[in-house]
Amino acid sequence: MLELKHFQLPASGPCSISYTVPRVLEQSTLPTSTLGKSHRITYSETPTLGGERRASIIFNLGQRIQEMDSSARVISKTAKKERLDESIMLTNNSSIVSKRSVERLYYPNEPQFFRHFVKKPQRRSPLINRGYWLRMKAIDHVVHDFLDDSAGMEKVVINLGCGYDPLPFQCLSKYAQACHNVVFIDVDYGKLMAKKCEVVLQTPELHELLSNTSRAADQGVLLRSDHYLAVGCDLRDLRMLDDILAQELDMASSMILCTAEVSITYMDVGAADAVIGWGSQFHDVRFCLLEQFLPAGLDHPFAKAMIRHFEKFQTPLRSIHNYKSLADQQDRFLTRGWPVPVVQSLWELWSSPSFLGPGERIALDIIEPFDEWEEFALFASHYFLLLATKSRDAVGDNQEVINRDVEQLHHDPWAPEGSPSTAQKFNASVDSRFHRHLSSEDCRVRTSDQGAKHVAQPEPYLRYHENLNRQGCRRFGAELPIGMRAVGHHGGLGLQARLNTTDIYSNHDTGMDSLRLLPTTVRPRMCHTITRLNGSDCLLVGGRTSPEIPLADCWLREGHDWQRIEDLPVPRYRHCVVQLQTMDGDSAVLVFGGRGPAGKVLDDWLLWEKQRGWKQLSISGDQPGSSFGASMIGIRDVEGLLLGGMTQDGIVRSGCWYWTIKGPDLDTISCQRLASSFDGRMCSDSNLGRFGASLVSTSKGMSMIGGIAGGGILTQDQEILSINLKCPEIRFSKIKPKLAGPRPLLIGCTVLNHCGNAYILGGGAVCFSFGAHHNEGIWVLEDSGTIMESPLRLAVKYITSTTSMQANCTQSTAGDGIRPQSGPAVIAVPKLHLESADHFHKILNAGRPVILKGLEVGPCTQTWTSEYLKEQVGVDREVVVHSAITQFMNFQAKNFTYDTMRFGEFVDMAAKGKQLYLRSLALDQPSERPATLAQDFPAIAEDFGLPSTLAFVAENAHSSPLRISGPVSIWLHYDVMANVLCQIRGAKRLLLYPPTDITHLQIPPGASSSPINVFEVKDSTDSWLSKVHPHEALLEPGDVLFIPSLWPHAVSPTSGLSVAVNVFFRHLRSGYAPGKDIYGNRDLQAYERGRRDIDKIVRAFNELPCEAARFYLKRLAEELSDKAMSIG
């Protein structure tokens, strides 16, 4: 522990030892001045000191160092424990804020108890709200059931590691009649409980629910009342807890419920196990445990994000590594004296009819629009609710049942080879609320398959190819057919917002610049479909912006031209679609289901034909019912399969249907429900229900990839299944490909067939509050013996355009620029990684725009969501915004107004597509001083900061306005001051022009803006167009664009709500105009003087004839132009 720096024992003279005392020894007998410093112990003796005396000195020195080192180790261990305890207590703060968000939104008409412990409420995202709602509902369900038990005995509810959770007060208020014989005991760290008691005593809404309340002077008991006991006790000290309970209550004659909601998992595993064993000592007791587990292994992307999150905050989940599965958790309780442990994941609990009714689930969508189903399933599948029961007579009565249940379920058809048996995962029949139905009839072996010969097949591989610089990160996009050697991935949800761009994947340089992509009038969307028709034709159908805004527009591409066609009869997203081949050889498109207006789940079948448009089909046979997120694939011309989906109340639907379109006019669809088998065993198709899965047909047959299942998260060998259709049966089997690369998160990905192999593009998920995971590459499902000519790789990222195809090259194969169909070549602004402050000075001196990648500008790129900004800035704060009547704002024409709006209203409207733009002004004296983020938005200012490599910008900053905009373009203009545009959220496109183009851009003298809309060039013969040199910058969240002084530029958001911080800085030592310059674009002093001098010169010619004056002024103008060209 003490670090030995120096040991000196010369033949004569002083001897010494130098050492360093760690700063961790904050509470020791050592002086505080010694901490973190080097010290020396010295014995000075005469040079003739004898050997015995020197040996004694060495012994004394060593003994002193040993004593100090032992003390240091004890103190260090104590300090480490205290730091861990503090970190664990901090997890309570985050949890309680999230529960307060749920309380405000989902329980507005009930007493608000969490508000007393949360000073500054925050509205969490819909995903986090729903996850915490489910956690709260699960605990409430168990506690309410316990309180309703009519045994007539005294009851005790012990909340172990309670934090600020107001469970006792909720129960005393909501279930008052059932609490007359109940004592609630809150147990947590003494420091935390002391604060909780202060809040209780100072809040009438809390302490008035208690009777005979008094502060307690006893050790450990901080507050005492008839129905409530607040105990400050470390759960590692069970002897102290036993003593307190024995003094306060008659535990032996009471019914007891112990609850631990994500609390004991932070403890050392041995200590947590001791708590579980301690609970089983009582005679009539239940133990409710809610915490995390690993249903799909440590390498699952969600699990990795979850574990990394808690480790980051020094609160690692300890139990999760020893008890990874539900079977492990059951064994954990069985071996510690609990005879009946019943356990389910929260995802299984969600669909349990005894836990939630359909109406309750549907009502949640009314409160808050929701479409994060895959992410919700990932969260709920990684948390479990375990209820263990021990009663005076339960063990004897139920032991036969328990033994039978343990023995009967030996094999789970879903379990991977070598995994625990289903017996270890059983849900005991003693509690039917959690019973899982898996009968012997469901799992009977098919005798017809038992004698089948095994034929060796090539080993499949799932091979990974990485994209550079996090390109290609999008989910819920759609395949866009490009050609034989390329494919597009269009739309979807990017790193921060919905997109209308297209990633191009190719295995060679394909000359794609001749192909026109989707027009700009196709708004950003996700959960849409694009279906290949004959040749290069394709049809885009529906999709959504936000969950409550489904889209009805449809777009047809014939050749290279796109046109909007007849809208869908009902807007929808998460529908499924296939191409059909009619008897005439024409292509048609079949659409089923999806989610429509007001969240309604649809059950209709629609057919589109080019000559007839949309029509609804009549249905015969086994009707599938309403569903969204189902999977569909065509098998023959007018036949196919429909699998899974989700019902209106959020349950993954089971079932597989074979459908055929009939009639001379193709006006009827006949459906037949199929029996299902898995790996040769007949089973309930509820095990095969998938939501958001992809069906793909390749040279190797038909496969189902990814999605979520109703029974729980998919393990790695369940994620990819082969399908064999033998009507009236559909057979599934595991493919189990060998993974060559990182494990993908098969959520929101696009799966397609290219050259006989299945390609997986994009995908990922927000992993609850633990961060996001994006698939940063592509995966190819291939055979081990296959030699691929060349796999698809991300080549070019295109932005949609009505008049030209603009490209941002991510690889050198695309060249330096792509010439649009009209106008000059567009030069891509280069992308660089800034190495140092000196590197930036070189960029500054070069005077050309550059996109700086990978800079750390703070947590704003993750935290600045719409909800976060509204909560931090304040929904009622007034801001002045530009309100436009067209998509292009023209400063000279003033086709917009300056409106004062509430900030919350502005953000909501801009996010929904209103043409609004905020360029922030100074909060105080906006007409006198420039805008600065730190002064004008202090609540969010700390989220943003420039890195040290941009120290010159920070040190010479003039202003730092916040820019937020909806789908509206900013006029072409130049800024006198250089600036860096930091894109925080959304995507943005800029066209920039070098200062030498100024005479062609129609910027009037004395002005800094142009009336030209450079994003919509309609006439390529315009004289100015052939003389300019546009540079294009495509910005994504985290990008920083350096805009040199005097470079005219126009800005247009390309996806969703755009949020940026613009930092203007003085790059010249002198020359700026004196006086106010609020916006940083006042022309330099020399130019302002020059214009005044021009007026004087012109007036000097007033007395001359017009022709003479014009003659000499032109000569002066030419002379001035020549001098301008000769500078530098």
mmCIF file of N, CA, C and O in Angstrom, residues 208-266:
data_model
loop_
_atom_site.group_PDB
_atom_site.id
_atom_site.type_symbol
_atom_site.label_atom_id
_atom_site.label_comp_id
_atom_site.label_asym_id
_atom_site.label_seq_id
_atom_site.Cartn_x
_atom_site.Cartn_y
_atom_site.Cartn_z
ATOM 1 N N GLU A 208 -48.791 12.693 7.511
ATOM 2 C CA GLU A 208 -50.184 12.611 7.951
ATOM 3 C C GLU A 208 -50.804 11.251 7.666
ATOM 4 O O GLU A 208 -51.884 10.934 8.193
ATOM 5 N N LEU A 209 -50.173 10.441 6.842
ATOM 6 C CA LEU A 209 -50.629 9.061 6.629
ATOM 7 C C LEU A 209 -50.212 8.147 7.771
ATOM 8 O O LEU A 209 -50.695 7.017 7.864
ATOM 9 N N LEU A 210 -49.303 8.635 8.620
ATOM 10 C CA LEU A 210 -48.800 7.845 9.738
ATOM 11 C C LEU A 210 -49.473 8.288 11.032
ATOM 12 O O LEU A 210 -49.941 9.422 11.155
ATOM 13 N N SER A 211 -49.490 7.388 12.000
ATOM 14 C CA SER A 211 -50.049 7.715 13.317
ATOM 15 C C SER A 211 -49.021 7.405 14.388
ATOM 16 O O SER A 211 -48.219 6.475 14.257
ATOM 17 N N ASN A 212 -49.057 8.224 15.460
ATOM 18 C CA ASN A 212 -48.121 8.061 16.576
ATOM 19 C C ASN A 212 -46.677 8.057 16.082
ATOM 20 O O ASN A 212 -45.878 7.168 16.421
ATOM 21 N N THR A 213 -46.347 9.049 15.292
ATOM 22 C CA THR A 213 -45.010 9.132 14.699
ATOM 23 C C THR A 213 -44.037 9.774 15.668
ATOM 24 O O THR A 213 -44.356 10.757 16.343
ATOM 25 N N SER A 214 -42.846 9.216 15.735
ATOM 26 C CA SER A 214 -41.816 9.795 16.602
ATOM 27 C C SER A 214 -40.442 9.464 16.031
ATOM 28 O O SER A 214 -40.248 8.429 15.394
ATOM 29 N N ARG A 215 -39.517 10.400 16.224
ATOM 30 C CA ARG A 215 -38.130 10.096 15.906
ATOM 31 C C ARG A 215 -37.624 9.080 16.924
ATOM 32 O O ARG A 215 -37.952 9.161 18.106
ATOM 33 N N ALA A 216 -36.849 8.175 16.483
ATOM 34 C CA ALA A 216 -36.352 7.135 17.377
ATOM 35 C C ALA A 216 -34.888 7.384 17.699
ATOM 36 O O ALA A 216 -34.108 7.772 16.825
ATOM 37 N N ALA A 217 -34.547 7.195 18.955
ATOM 38 C CA ALA A 217 -33.160 7.369 19.386
ATOM 39 C C ALA A 217 -32.408 6.053 19.376
ATOM 40 O O ALA A 217 -31.199 6.015 19.621
ATOM 41 N N ASP A 218 -33.136 4.955 19.134
ATOM 42 C CA ASP A 218 -32.492 3.651 19.154
ATOM 43 C C ASP A 218 -31.523 3.532 17.977
ATOM 44 O O ASP A 218 -31.702 4.134 16.916
ATOM 45 N N GLN A 219 -30.500 2.732 18.170
ATOM 46 C CA GLN A 219 -29.534 2.515 17.098
ATOM 47 C C GLN A 219 -30.210 1.828 15.912
ATOM 48 O O GLN A 219 -30.823 0.778 16.054
ATOM 49 N N GLY A 220 -30.131 2.450 14.774
ATOM 50 C CA GLY A 220 -30.686 1.859 13.559
ATOM 51 C C GLY A 220 -32.086 2.304 13.245
ATOM 52 O O GLY A 220 -32.445 2.460 12.085
ATOM 53 N N VAL A 221 -32.933 2.506 14.243
ATOM 54 C CA VAL A 221 -34.307 2.938 14.009
ATOM 55 C C VAL A 221 -34.342 4.462 14.011
ATOM 56 O O VAL A 221 -34.038 5.100 15.005
ATOM 57 N N LEU A 222 -34.715 5.030 12.873
ATOM 58 C CA LEU A 222 -34.683 6.483 12.719
ATOM 59 C C LEU A 222 -36.061 7.110 12.858
ATOM 60 O O LEU A 222 -36.179 8.268 13.255
ATOM 61 N N LEU A 223 -37.108 6.352 12.507
ATOM 62 C CA LEU A 223 -38.466 6.875 12.588
ATOM 63 C C LEU A 223 -39.393 5.718 12.902
ATOM 64 O O LEU A 223 -39.260 4.630 12.306
ATOM 65 N N ARG A 224 -40.329 5.969 13.780
ATOM 66 C CA ARG A 224 -41.220 4.899 14.224
ATOM 67 C C ARG A 224 -42.647 5.414 14.240
ATOM 68 O O ARG A 224 -42.916 6.528 14.680
ATOM 69 N N SER A 225 -43.580 4.598 13.724
ATOM 70 C CA SER A 225 -45.001 4.908 13.832
ATOM 71 C C SER A 225 -45.763 3.594 13.890
ATOM 72 O O SER A 225 -45.168 2.509 13.839
ATOM 73 N N ASP A 226 -47.087 3.672 13.956
ATOM 74 C CA ASP A 226 -47.879 2.450 14.078
ATOM 75 C C ASP A 226 -47.726 1.545 12.861
ATOM 76 O O ASP A 226 -47.728 0.307 12.992
ATOM 77 N N HIS A 227 -47.610 2.142 11.696
ATOM 78 C CA HIS A 227 -47.571 1.339 10.472
ATOM 79 C C HIS A 227 -46.286 1.532 9.666
ATOM 80 O O HIS A 227 -46.212 1.061 8.527
ATOM 81 N N TYR A 228 -45.301 2.196 10.241
ATOM 82 C CA TYR A 228 -44.086 2.468 9.465
ATOM 83 C C TYR A 228 -42.872 2.500 10.378
ATOM 84 O O TYR A 228 -42.914 3.030 11.485
ATOM 85 N N LEU A 229 -41.804 1.934 9.859
ATOM 86 C CA LEU A 229 -40.543 1.897 10.575
ATOM 87 C C LEU A 229 -39.435 2.207 9.570
ATOM 88 O O LEU A 229 -39.332 1.549 8.528
ATOM 89 N N ALA A 230 -38.636 3.232 9.852
ATOM 90 C CA ALA A 230 -37.502 3.585 9.002
ATOM 91 C C ALA A 230 -36.226 3.122 9.678
ATOM 92 O O ALA A 230 -35.918 3.554 10.800
ATOM 93 N N VAL A 231 -35.505 2.245 9.018
ATOM 94 C CA VAL A 231 -34.326 1.616 9.607
ATOM 95 C C VAL A 231 -33.102 1.967 8.784
ATOM 96 O O VAL A 231 -33.069 1.739 7.561
ATOM 97 N N GLY A 232 -32.108 2.533 9.443
ATOM 98 C CA GLY A 232 -30.825 2.773 8.801
ATOM 99 C C GLY A 232 -29.880 1.637 9.122
ATOM 100 O O GLY A 232 -29.350 1.559 10.232
ATOM 101 N N CYS A 233 -29.672 0.761 8.155
ATOM 102 C CA CYS A 233 -28.872 -0.433 8.422
ATOM 103 C C CYS A 233 -28.254 -0.914 7.111
ATOM 104 O O CYS A 233 -28.942 -1.043 6.101
ATOM 105 N N ASP A 234 -26.969 -1.167 7.139
ATOM 106 C CA ASP A 234 -26.286 -1.777 6.002
ATOM 107 C C ASP A 234 -26.739 -3.227 5.898
ATOM 108 O O ASP A 234 -26.678 -3.971 6.882
ATOM 109 N N LEU A 235 -27.230 -3.628 4.727
ATOM 110 C CA LEU A 235 -27.742 -4.993 4.579
ATOM 111 C C LEU A 235 -26.663 -6.047 4.743
ATOM 112 O O LEU A 235 -26.981 -7.243 4.836
ATOM 113 N N ARG A 236 -25.412 -5.632 4.772
ATOM 114 C CA ARG A 236 -24.348 -6.593 5.067
ATOM 115 C C ARG A 236 -24.276 -6.916 6.557
ATOM 116 O O ARG A 236 -23.617 -7.877 6.953
ATOM 117 N N ASP A 237 -24.963 -6.116 7.365
ATOM 118 C CA ASP A 237 -24.984 -6.351 8.809
ATOM 119 C C ASP A 237 -26.334 -6.953 9.186
ATOM 120 O O ASP A 237 -27.211 -6.287 9.763
ATOM 121 N N LEU A 238 -26.542 -8.222 8.858
ATOM 122 C CA LEU A 238 -27.826 -8.882 9.097
ATOM 123 C C LEU A 238 -28.086 -9.113 10.585
ATOM 124 O O LEU A 238 -29.240 -9.201 11.008
ATOM 125 N N ARG A 239 -27.022 -9.213 11.360
ATOM 126 C CA ARG A 239 -27.218 -9.394 12.808
ATOM 127 C C ARG A 239 -27.884 -8.159 13.402
ATOM 128 O O ARG A 239 -28.799 -8.263 14.219
ATOM 129 N N MET A 240 -27.448 -6.984 12.972
ATOM 130 C CA MET A 240 -28.057 -5.745 13.455
ATOM 131 C C MET A 240 -29.521 -5.672 13.009
ATOM 132 O O MET A 240 -30.404 -5.294 13.798
ATOM 133 N N LEU A 241 -29.793 -6.048 11.767
ATOM 134 C CA LEU A 241 -31.171 -6.013 11.270
ATOM 135 C C LEU A 241 -32.045 -6.989 12.047
ATOM 136 O O LEU A 241 -33.192 -6.675 12.397
ATOM 137 N N ASP A 242 -31.524 -8.170 12.348
ATOM 138 C CA ASP A 242 -32.263 -9.157 13.143
ATOM 139 C C ASP A 242 -32.614 -8.591 14.511
ATOM 140 O O ASP A 242 -33.738 -8.731 15.003
ATOM 141 N N ASP A 243 -31.638 -7.940 15.146
ATOM 142 C CA ASP A 243 -31.865 -7.398 16.485
ATOM 143 C C ASP A 243 -32.951 -6.327 16.465
ATOM 144 O O ASP A 243 -33.814 -6.271 17.346
ATOM 145 N N ILE A 244 -32.914 -5.467 15.448
ATOM 146 C CA ILE A 244 -33.912 -4.388 15.358
ATOM 147 C C ILE A 244 -35.309 -4.969 15.166
ATOM 148 O O ILE A 244 -36.273 -4.569 15.854
ATOM 149 N N LEU A 245 -35.445 -5.929 14.254
ATOM 150 C CA LEU A 245 -36.760 -6.515 13.998
ATOM 151 C C LEU A 245 -37.286 -7.258 15.221
ATOM 152 O O LEU A 245 -38.487 -7.216 15.523
ATOM 153 N N ALA A 246 -36.388 -7.947 15.914
ATOM 154 C CA ALA A 246 -36.810 -8.688 17.099
ATOM 155 C C ALA A 246 -37.314 -7.757 18.195
ATOM 156 O O ALA A 246 -38.253 -8.091 18.936
ATOM 157 N N GLN A 247 -36.697 -6.576 18.294
ATOM 158 C CA GLN A 247 -37.114 -5.619 19.326
ATOM 159 C C GLN A 247 -38.425 -4.926 18.957
ATOM 160 O O GLN A 247 -39.212 -4.565 19.836
ATOM 161 N N GLU A 248 -38.674 -4.755 17.692
ATOM 162 C CA GLU A 248 -39.806 -3.949 17.262
ATOM 163 C C GLU A 248 -41.076 -4.764 17.005
ATOM 164 O O GLU A 248 -42.180 -4.253 17.168
ATOM 165 N N LEU A 249 -40.932 -6.022 16.531
ATOM 166 C CA LEU A 249 -42.084 -6.776 16.051
ATOM 167 C C LEU A 249 -42.020 -8.229 16.486
ATOM 168 O O LEU A 249 -40.945 -8.751 16.805
ATOM 169 N N ASP A 250 -43.169 -8.868 16.457
ATOM 170 C CA ASP A 250 -43.238 -10.305 16.692
ATOM 171 C C ASP A 250 -43.177 -10.993 15.330
ATOM 172 O O ASP A 250 -44.209 -11.323 14.730
ATOM 173 N N MET A 251 -41.972 -11.187 14.831
ATOM 174 C CA MET A 251 -41.788 -11.715 13.485
ATOM 175 C C MET A 251 -42.266 -13.159 13.377
ATOM 176 O O MET A 251 -42.725 -13.600 12.314
ATOM 177 N N ALA A 252 -42.193 -13.905 14.450
ATOM 178 C CA ALA A 252 -42.535 -15.330 14.398
ATOM 179 C C ALA A 252 -44.014 -15.555 14.123
ATOM 180 O O ALA A 252 -44.399 -16.576 13.544
ATOM 181 N N SER A 253 -44.869 -14.626 14.519
ATOM 182 C CA SER A 253 -46.307 -14.813 14.319
ATOM 183 C C SER A 253 -46.858 -13.899 13.216
ATOM 184 O O SER A 253 -48.067 -13.691 13.143
ATOM 185 N N SER A 254 -45.978 -13.380 12.394
ATOM 186 C CA SER A 254 -46.398 -12.461 11.328
ATOM 187 C C SER A 254 -46.169 -13.075 9.954
ATOM 188 O O SER A 254 -45.280 -13.907 9.763
ATOM 189 N N MET A 255 -47.001 -12.644 8.999
ATOM 190 C CA MET A 255 -46.726 -12.916 7.583
ATOM 191 C C MET A 255 -45.781 -11.833 7.082
ATOM 192 O O MET A 255 -45.995 -10.646 7.345
ATOM 193 N N ILE A 256 -44.764 -12.253 6.363
ATOM 194 C CA ILE A 256 -43.700 -11.313 5.995
ATOM 195 C C ILE A 256 -43.519 -11.328 4.477
ATOM 196 O O ILE A 256 -43.515 -12.387 3.837
ATOM 197 N N LEU A 257 -43.366 -10.136 3.927
ATOM 198 C CA LEU A 257 -42.980 -9.992 2.515
ATOM 199 C C LEU A 257 -41.719 -9.150 2.458
ATOM 200 O O LEU A 257 -41.702 -8.011 2.930
ATOM 201 N N CYS A 258 -40.664 -9.724 1.906
ATOM 202 C CA CYS A 258 -39.427 -8.988 1.659
ATOM 203 C C CYS A 258 -39.370 -8.617 0.175
ATOM 204 O O CYS A 258 -39.584 -9.475 -0.683
ATOM 205 N N THR A 259 -39.119 -7.353 -0.120
ATOM 206 C CA THR A 259 -38.967 -6.922 -1.510
ATOM 207 C C THR A 259 -37.572 -6.336 -1.697
ATOM 208 O O THR A 259 -37.056 -5.629 -0.824
ATOM 209 N N ALA A 260 -36.978 -6.628 -2.845
ATOM 210 C CA ALA A 260 -35.665 -6.080 -3.196
ATOM 211 C C ALA A 260 -35.691 -5.763 -4.687
ATOM 212 O O ALA A 260 -35.572 -6.660 -5.526
ATOM 213 N N GLU A 261 -35.883 -4.497 -4.996
ATOM 214 C CA GLU A 261 -35.961 -4.074 -6.395
ATOM 215 C C GLU A 261 -34.634 -3.457 -6.810
ATOM 216 O O GLU A 261 -34.301 -2.339 -6.444
ATOM 217 N N VAL A 262 -33.857 -4.227 -7.567
ATOM 218 C CA VAL A 262 -32.554 -3.790 -8.072
ATOM 219 C C VAL A 262 -31.761 -3.136 -6.942
ATOM 220 O O VAL A 262 -31.366 -1.971 -7.014
ATOM 221 N N SER A 263 -31.534 -3.878 -5.886
ATOM 222 C CA SER A 263 -30.791 -3.342 -4.745
ATOM 223 C C SER A 263 -29.670 -4.285 -4.322
ATOM 224 O O SER A 263 -28.507 -3.880 -4.285
ATOM 225 N N ILE A 264 -29.985 -5.550 -4.062
ATOM 226 C CA ILE A 264 -28.936 -6.444 -3.554
ATOM 227 C C ILE A 264 -27.989 -6.899 -4.648
ATOM 228 O O ILE A 264 -26.935 -7.467 -4.354
ATOM 229 N N THR A 265 -28.309 -6.621 -5.916
ATOM 230 C CA THR A 265 -27.394 -7.013 -6.992
ATOM 231 C C THR A 265 -26.104 -6.202 -6.955
ATOM 232 O O THR A 265 -25.096 -6.607 -7.533
ATOM 233 N N TYR A 266 -26.109 -5.032 -6.284
ATOM 234 C CA TYR A 266 -24.900 -4.226 -6.167
ATOM 235 C C TYR A 266 -23.970 -4.740 -5.060
ATOM 236 O O TYR A 266 -22.824 -4.296 -4.975
#
